[in-house]
Tab-separated table of C-alpha atoms and ligand atoms in Angstrom:
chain	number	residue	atom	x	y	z
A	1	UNK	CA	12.149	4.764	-14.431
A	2	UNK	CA	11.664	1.029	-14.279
A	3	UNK	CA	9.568	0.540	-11.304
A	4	UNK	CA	6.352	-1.483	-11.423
A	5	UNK	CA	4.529	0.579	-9.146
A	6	UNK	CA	5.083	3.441	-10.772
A	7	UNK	CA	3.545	2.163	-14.107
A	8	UNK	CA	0.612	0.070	-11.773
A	9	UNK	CA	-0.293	3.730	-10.813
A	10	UNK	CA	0.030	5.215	-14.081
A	11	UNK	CA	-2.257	2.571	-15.711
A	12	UNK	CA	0.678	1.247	-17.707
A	13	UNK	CA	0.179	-2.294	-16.315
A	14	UNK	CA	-3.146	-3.780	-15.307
A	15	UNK	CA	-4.248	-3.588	-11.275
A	16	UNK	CA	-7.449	-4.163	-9.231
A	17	UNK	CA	-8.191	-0.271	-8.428
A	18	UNK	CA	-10.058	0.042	-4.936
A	19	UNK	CA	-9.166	3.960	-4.649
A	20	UNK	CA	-7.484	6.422	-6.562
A	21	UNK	CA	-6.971	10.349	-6.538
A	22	UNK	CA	-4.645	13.098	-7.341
A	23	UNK	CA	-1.814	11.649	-4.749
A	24	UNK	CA	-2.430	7.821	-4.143
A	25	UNK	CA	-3.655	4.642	-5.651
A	26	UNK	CA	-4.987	1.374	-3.692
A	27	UNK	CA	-5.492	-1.477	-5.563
A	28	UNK	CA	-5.813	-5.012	-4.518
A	29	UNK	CA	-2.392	-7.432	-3.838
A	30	UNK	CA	-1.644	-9.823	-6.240
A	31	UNK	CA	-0.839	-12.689	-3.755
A	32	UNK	CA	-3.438	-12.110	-0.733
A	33	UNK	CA	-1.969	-12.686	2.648
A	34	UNK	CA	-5.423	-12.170	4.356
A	35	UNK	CA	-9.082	-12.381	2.797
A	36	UNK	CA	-8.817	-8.215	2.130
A	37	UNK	CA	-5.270	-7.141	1.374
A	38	UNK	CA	-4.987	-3.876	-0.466
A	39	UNK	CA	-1.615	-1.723	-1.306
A	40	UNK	CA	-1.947	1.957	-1.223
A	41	UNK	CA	1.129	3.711	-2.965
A	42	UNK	CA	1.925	7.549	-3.432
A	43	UNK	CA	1.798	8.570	-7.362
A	44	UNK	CA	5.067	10.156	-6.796
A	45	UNK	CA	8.079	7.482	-6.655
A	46	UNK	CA	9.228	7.565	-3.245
A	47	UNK	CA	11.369	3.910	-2.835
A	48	UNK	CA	10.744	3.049	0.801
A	49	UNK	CA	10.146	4.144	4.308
A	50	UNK	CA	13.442	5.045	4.683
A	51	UNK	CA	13.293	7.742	2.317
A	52	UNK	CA	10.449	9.381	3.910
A	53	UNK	CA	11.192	13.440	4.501
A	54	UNK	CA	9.385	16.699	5.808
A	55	UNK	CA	9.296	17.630	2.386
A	56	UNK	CA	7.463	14.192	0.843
A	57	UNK	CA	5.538	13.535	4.137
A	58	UNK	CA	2.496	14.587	3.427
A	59	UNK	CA	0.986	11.817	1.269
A	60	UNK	CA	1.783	9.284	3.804
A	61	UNK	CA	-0.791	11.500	6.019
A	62	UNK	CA	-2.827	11.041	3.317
A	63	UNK	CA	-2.519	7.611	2.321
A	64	UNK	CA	-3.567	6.878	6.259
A	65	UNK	CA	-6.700	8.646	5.895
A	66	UNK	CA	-7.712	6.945	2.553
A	67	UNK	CA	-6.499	3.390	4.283
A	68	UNK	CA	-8.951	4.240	7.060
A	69	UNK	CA	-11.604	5.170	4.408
A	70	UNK	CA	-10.950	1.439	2.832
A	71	UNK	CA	-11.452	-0.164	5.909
A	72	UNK	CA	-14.743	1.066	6.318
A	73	UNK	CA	-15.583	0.438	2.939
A	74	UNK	CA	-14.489	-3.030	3.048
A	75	UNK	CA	-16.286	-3.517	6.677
A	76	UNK	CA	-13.030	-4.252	8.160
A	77	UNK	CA	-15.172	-3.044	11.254
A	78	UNK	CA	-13.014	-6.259	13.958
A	79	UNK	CA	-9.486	-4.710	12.855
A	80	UNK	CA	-7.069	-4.547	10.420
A	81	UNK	CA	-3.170	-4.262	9.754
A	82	UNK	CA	-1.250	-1.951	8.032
A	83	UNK	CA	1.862	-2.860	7.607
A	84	UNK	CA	5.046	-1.257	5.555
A	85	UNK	CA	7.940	-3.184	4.798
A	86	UNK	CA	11.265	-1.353	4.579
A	87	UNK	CA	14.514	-2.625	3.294
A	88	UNK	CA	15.743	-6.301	2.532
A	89	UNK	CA	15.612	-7.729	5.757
A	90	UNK	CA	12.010	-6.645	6.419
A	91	UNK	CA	11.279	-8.368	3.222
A	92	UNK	CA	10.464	-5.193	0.796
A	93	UNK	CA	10.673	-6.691	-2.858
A	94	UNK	CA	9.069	-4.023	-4.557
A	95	UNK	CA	10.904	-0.679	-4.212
A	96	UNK	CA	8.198	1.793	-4.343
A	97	UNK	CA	7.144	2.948	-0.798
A	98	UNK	CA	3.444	0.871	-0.296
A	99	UNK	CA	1.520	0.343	2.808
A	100	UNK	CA	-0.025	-3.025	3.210
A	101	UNK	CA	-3.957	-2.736	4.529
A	102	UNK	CA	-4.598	-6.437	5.656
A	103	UNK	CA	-7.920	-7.566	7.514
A	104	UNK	CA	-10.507	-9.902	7.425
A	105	UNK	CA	-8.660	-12.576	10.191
A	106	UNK	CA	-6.544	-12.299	13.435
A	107	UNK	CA	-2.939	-11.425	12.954
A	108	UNK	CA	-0.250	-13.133	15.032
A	109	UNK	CA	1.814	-10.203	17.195
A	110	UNK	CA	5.275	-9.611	17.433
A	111	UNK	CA	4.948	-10.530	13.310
A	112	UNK	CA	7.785	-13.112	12.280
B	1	AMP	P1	6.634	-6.130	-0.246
B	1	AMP	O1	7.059	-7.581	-0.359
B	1	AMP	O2	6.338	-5.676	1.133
B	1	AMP	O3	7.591	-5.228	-0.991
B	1	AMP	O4	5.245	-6.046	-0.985
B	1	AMP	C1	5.107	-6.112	-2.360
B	1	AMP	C2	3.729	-6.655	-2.614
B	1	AMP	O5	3.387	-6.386	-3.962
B	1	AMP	C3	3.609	-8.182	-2.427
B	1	AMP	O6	2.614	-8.440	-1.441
B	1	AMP	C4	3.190	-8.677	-3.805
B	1	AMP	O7	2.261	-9.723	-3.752
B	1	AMP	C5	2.590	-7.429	-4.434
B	1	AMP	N1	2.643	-7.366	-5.887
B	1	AMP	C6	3.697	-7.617	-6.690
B	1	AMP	N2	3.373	-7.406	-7.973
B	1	AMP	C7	2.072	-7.015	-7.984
B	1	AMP	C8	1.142	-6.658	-9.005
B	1	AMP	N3	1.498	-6.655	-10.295
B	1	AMP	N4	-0.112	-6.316	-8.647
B	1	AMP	C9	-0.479	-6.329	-7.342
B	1	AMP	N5	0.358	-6.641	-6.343
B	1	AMP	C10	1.602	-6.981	-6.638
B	2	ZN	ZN1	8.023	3.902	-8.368
């Protein structure tokens, strides 16, 4: 399948790596919309929210644990965002469920 997270988590193409195990990856955003912004993605392909079952719903569990370990780890100890967008209109440009972990500044609220 041609999907670049897919490959980012397989090693295929080149990443920051902050975290990885048997189910997830977290590796460091390309274009930083905050001083820490880190991407955690399931191994399996999954393409967005939307898609999100009882029988694939356990990694997401997961990936919030590991985003809360991050957040420690990066002393992101004032707050910090996690944020998934879902679908065109929420801006999702990659099409490989990911959860945005964000910190390191105040975040506006309702986000634009
Ligand atoms: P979204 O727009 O919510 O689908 O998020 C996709 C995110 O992936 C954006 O914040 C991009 O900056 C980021 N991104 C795209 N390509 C790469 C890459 N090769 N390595 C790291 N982050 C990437
Ligand atoms: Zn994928």
């Amino acid at each position: 399948m041609d999907c670049l997270f897919c490959k980012i988590a397989a090693g295929e193409i080149p990443s920051k790596k902050v975290y990885e195990d048997e189910q997830v990856y977290a590796f460091y955003d390309i274009e930083p919309q905050a001083p820490v912004h880190v991407l955690l993605i399931p191994k399996t392909h999954i393409a967005s929210a939307a898609e999100i079952t009882a029988e694939n719903s356990a990694v997401v569990a997961h990936i919030f644990e590991v985003a809360a370990q991050i957040a420690k780890e990066l002393g992101l100890d004032d707050g910090f965002r996690i944020v998934s967008n879902c679908g065109e209109s929420a801006g999702q440009t990659v099409k490989h469920l990911h959860f945005h972990l964000m910190g390191g500044r105040t975040f506006a609220w309702p986000a634009g």
